[in-house]
PDB file of C-alpha atoms in Angstrom:
ATOM      1  CA  ILE A 729      82.881  15.964 215.608  1.00  0.00           C
ATOM      2  CA  ILE A 730      81.748  17.955 218.682  1.00  0.00           C
ATOM      3  CA  GLY A 731      84.515  19.685 220.755  1.00  0.00           C
ATOM      4  CA  ASP A 732      88.148  20.518 220.094  1.00  0.00           C
ATOM      5  CA  GLN A 733      89.865  18.630 222.863  1.00  0.00           C
ATOM      6  CA  TRP A 734      91.650  15.642 221.144  1.00  0.00           C
ATOM      7  CA  SER A 735      93.381  12.950 223.440  1.00  0.00           C
ATOM      8  CA  VAL A 736      97.005  11.870 222.839  1.00  0.00           C
ATOM      9  CA  TRP A 737      97.649   8.163 223.610  1.00  0.00           C
ATOM     10  CA  VAL A 738     100.815   6.023 223.248  1.00  0.00           C
ATOM     11  CA  ARG A 739     100.989   2.190 223.088  1.00  0.00           C
ATOM     12  CA  GLU A 740     103.649   1.420 226.018  1.00  0.00           C
ATOM     13  CA  ASN A 741     105.796  -1.657 225.358  1.00  0.00           C
ATOM     14  CA  GLY A 742     103.659  -2.698 222.539  1.00  0.00           C
ATOM     15  CA  THR A 743     100.656  -3.707 224.857  1.00  0.00           C
ATOM     16  CA  ASP A 744      98.943  -1.185 226.986  1.00  0.00           C
ATOM     17  CA  TRP A 745      97.505   2.261 225.808  1.00  0.00           C
ATOM     18  CA  VAL A 746      98.645   5.128 227.972  1.00  0.00           C
ATOM     19  CA  TYR A 747      96.882   8.463 228.122  1.00  0.00           C
ATOM     20  CA  ILE A 748      99.353  11.422 227.787  1.00  0.00           C
ATOM     21  CA  GLN A 749      97.577  14.646 227.401  1.00  0.00           C
ATOM     22  CA  ASP A 750      94.782  16.558 225.507  1.00  0.00           C
ATOM     23  CA  ILE A 751      95.581  19.000 222.662  1.00  0.00           C
ATOM     24  CA  THR A 752      93.141  21.700 221.274  1.00  0.00           C
ATOM     25  CA  LEU A 753      92.545  21.272 217.501  1.00  0.00           C
ATOM     26  CA  GLN A 754      89.954  23.727 215.879  1.00  0.00           C
ATOM     27  CA  ASN A 755      88.100  23.145 212.797  1.00  0.00           C
ATOM     28  CA  ASP A 756      89.638  24.781 209.745  1.00  0.00           C
ATOM     29  CA  LEU A 757      92.622  26.115 211.577  1.00  0.00           C
ATOM     30  CA  GLU A 758      96.200  24.839 211.198  1.00  0.00           C
ATOM     31  CA  CYS A 759      97.815  24.556 214.576  1.00  0.00           C
ATOM     32  CA  SER A 760     100.810  23.105 216.355  1.00  0.00           C
ATOM     33  CA  SER A 761     100.976  21.392 219.679  1.00  0.00           C
ATOM     34  CA  SER A 762     103.711  20.324 221.903  1.00  0.00           C
ATOM     35  CA  ILE A 763     103.155  16.734 223.607  1.00  0.00           C
ATOM     36  CA  ILE A 764     104.973  16.712 226.964  1.00  0.00           C
ATOM     37  CA  PHE A 765     105.693  13.324 228.510  1.00  0.00           C
ATOM     38  CA  ASP A 766     105.894  13.474 232.406  1.00  0.00           C
ATOM     39  CA  ARG A 767     108.365  10.428 232.414  1.00  0.00           C
ATOM     40  CA  ALA A 768     110.555   8.251 230.231  1.00  0.00           C
ATOM     41  CA  ILE A 769     108.299   6.032 228.297  1.00  0.00           C
ATOM     42  CA  SER A 770     108.931   3.374 225.478  1.00  0.00           C
ATOM     43  CA  PHE A 771     106.126   3.359 222.971  1.00  0.00           C
ATOM     44  CA  SER A 772     105.516   1.687 219.404  1.00  0.00           C
ATOM     45  CA  GLU A 773     102.507   3.754 218.605  1.00  0.00           C
ATOM     46  CA  ILE A 774     101.066   7.193 219.024  1.00  0.00           C
ATOM     47  CA  ALA A 775      97.399   7.988 218.429  1.00  0.00           C
ATOM     48  CA  VAL A 776      95.494  11.226 218.472  1.00  0.00           C
ATOM     49  CA  GLN A 777      91.640  10.594 219.222  1.00  0.00           C
ATOM     50  CA  PRO A 778      88.934  13.045 218.434  1.00  0.00           C
ATOM     51  CA  PRO A 779      86.424  14.085 220.848  1.00  0.00           C
ATOM     52  CA  LYS A 780      82.870  12.727 220.817  1.00  0.00           C
ATOM     53  CA  GLN A 781      81.578  11.828 217.420  1.00  0.00           C
ATOM     54  CA  TYR A 782      77.968  11.755 216.068  1.00  0.00           C
ATOM     55  CA  ASN A 783      76.818   9.597 213.088  1.00  0.00           C
ATOM     56  CA  PRO A 784      76.110  10.287 210.196  1.00  0.00           C
ATOM     57  CA  PHE A 785      79.019  12.655 209.682  1.00  0.00           C
ATOM     58  CA  SER A 786      81.526  13.366 207.055  1.00  0.00           C
ATOM     59  CA  ASN A 787      85.000  14.593 208.162  1.00  0.00           C
ATOM     60  CA  THR A 788      88.568  14.942 206.830  1.00  0.00           C
ATOM     61  CA  VAL A 789      91.568  15.208 209.252  1.00  0.00           C
ATOM     62  CA  ASN A 790      95.085  15.708 208.292  1.00  0.00           C
ATOM     63  CA  CYS A 791      97.314  15.203 211.370  1.00  0.00           C
ATOM     64  CA  GLU A 792     101.180  15.218 211.293  1.00  0.00           C
ATOM     65  CA  ILE A 793     103.411  14.168 214.026  1.00  0.00           C
ATOM     66  CA  THR A 794     106.930  15.694 213.552  1.00  0.00           C
ATOM     67  CA  ASN A 795     110.070  16.526 215.526  1.00  0.00           C
ATOM     68  CA  LEU A 796     109.960  13.629 217.904  1.00  0.00           C
ATOM     69  CA  VAL A 797     112.846  14.250 220.469  1.00  0.00           C
ATOM     70  CA  MET A 798     114.280  11.461 222.534  1.00  0.00           C
ATOM     71  CA  ASN A 799     116.768  11.585 225.243  1.00  0.00           C
TER      72      ASN A 799
END
């Protein structure tokens, strides 16, 4: 994987993927990021997409989403 800017997407209302923001994840470093929504949004899925990938490659990613706060 080339680059450290990962994209955060949510599936709004079970149909359309909506881009939320980029977060920075660096290789071999544990980190925490806050995902800020600029509007109220109903979503059924959340995805964190890596930057550009090159084949062949081998990669292990552990991503955990915690502390969801809804108003």
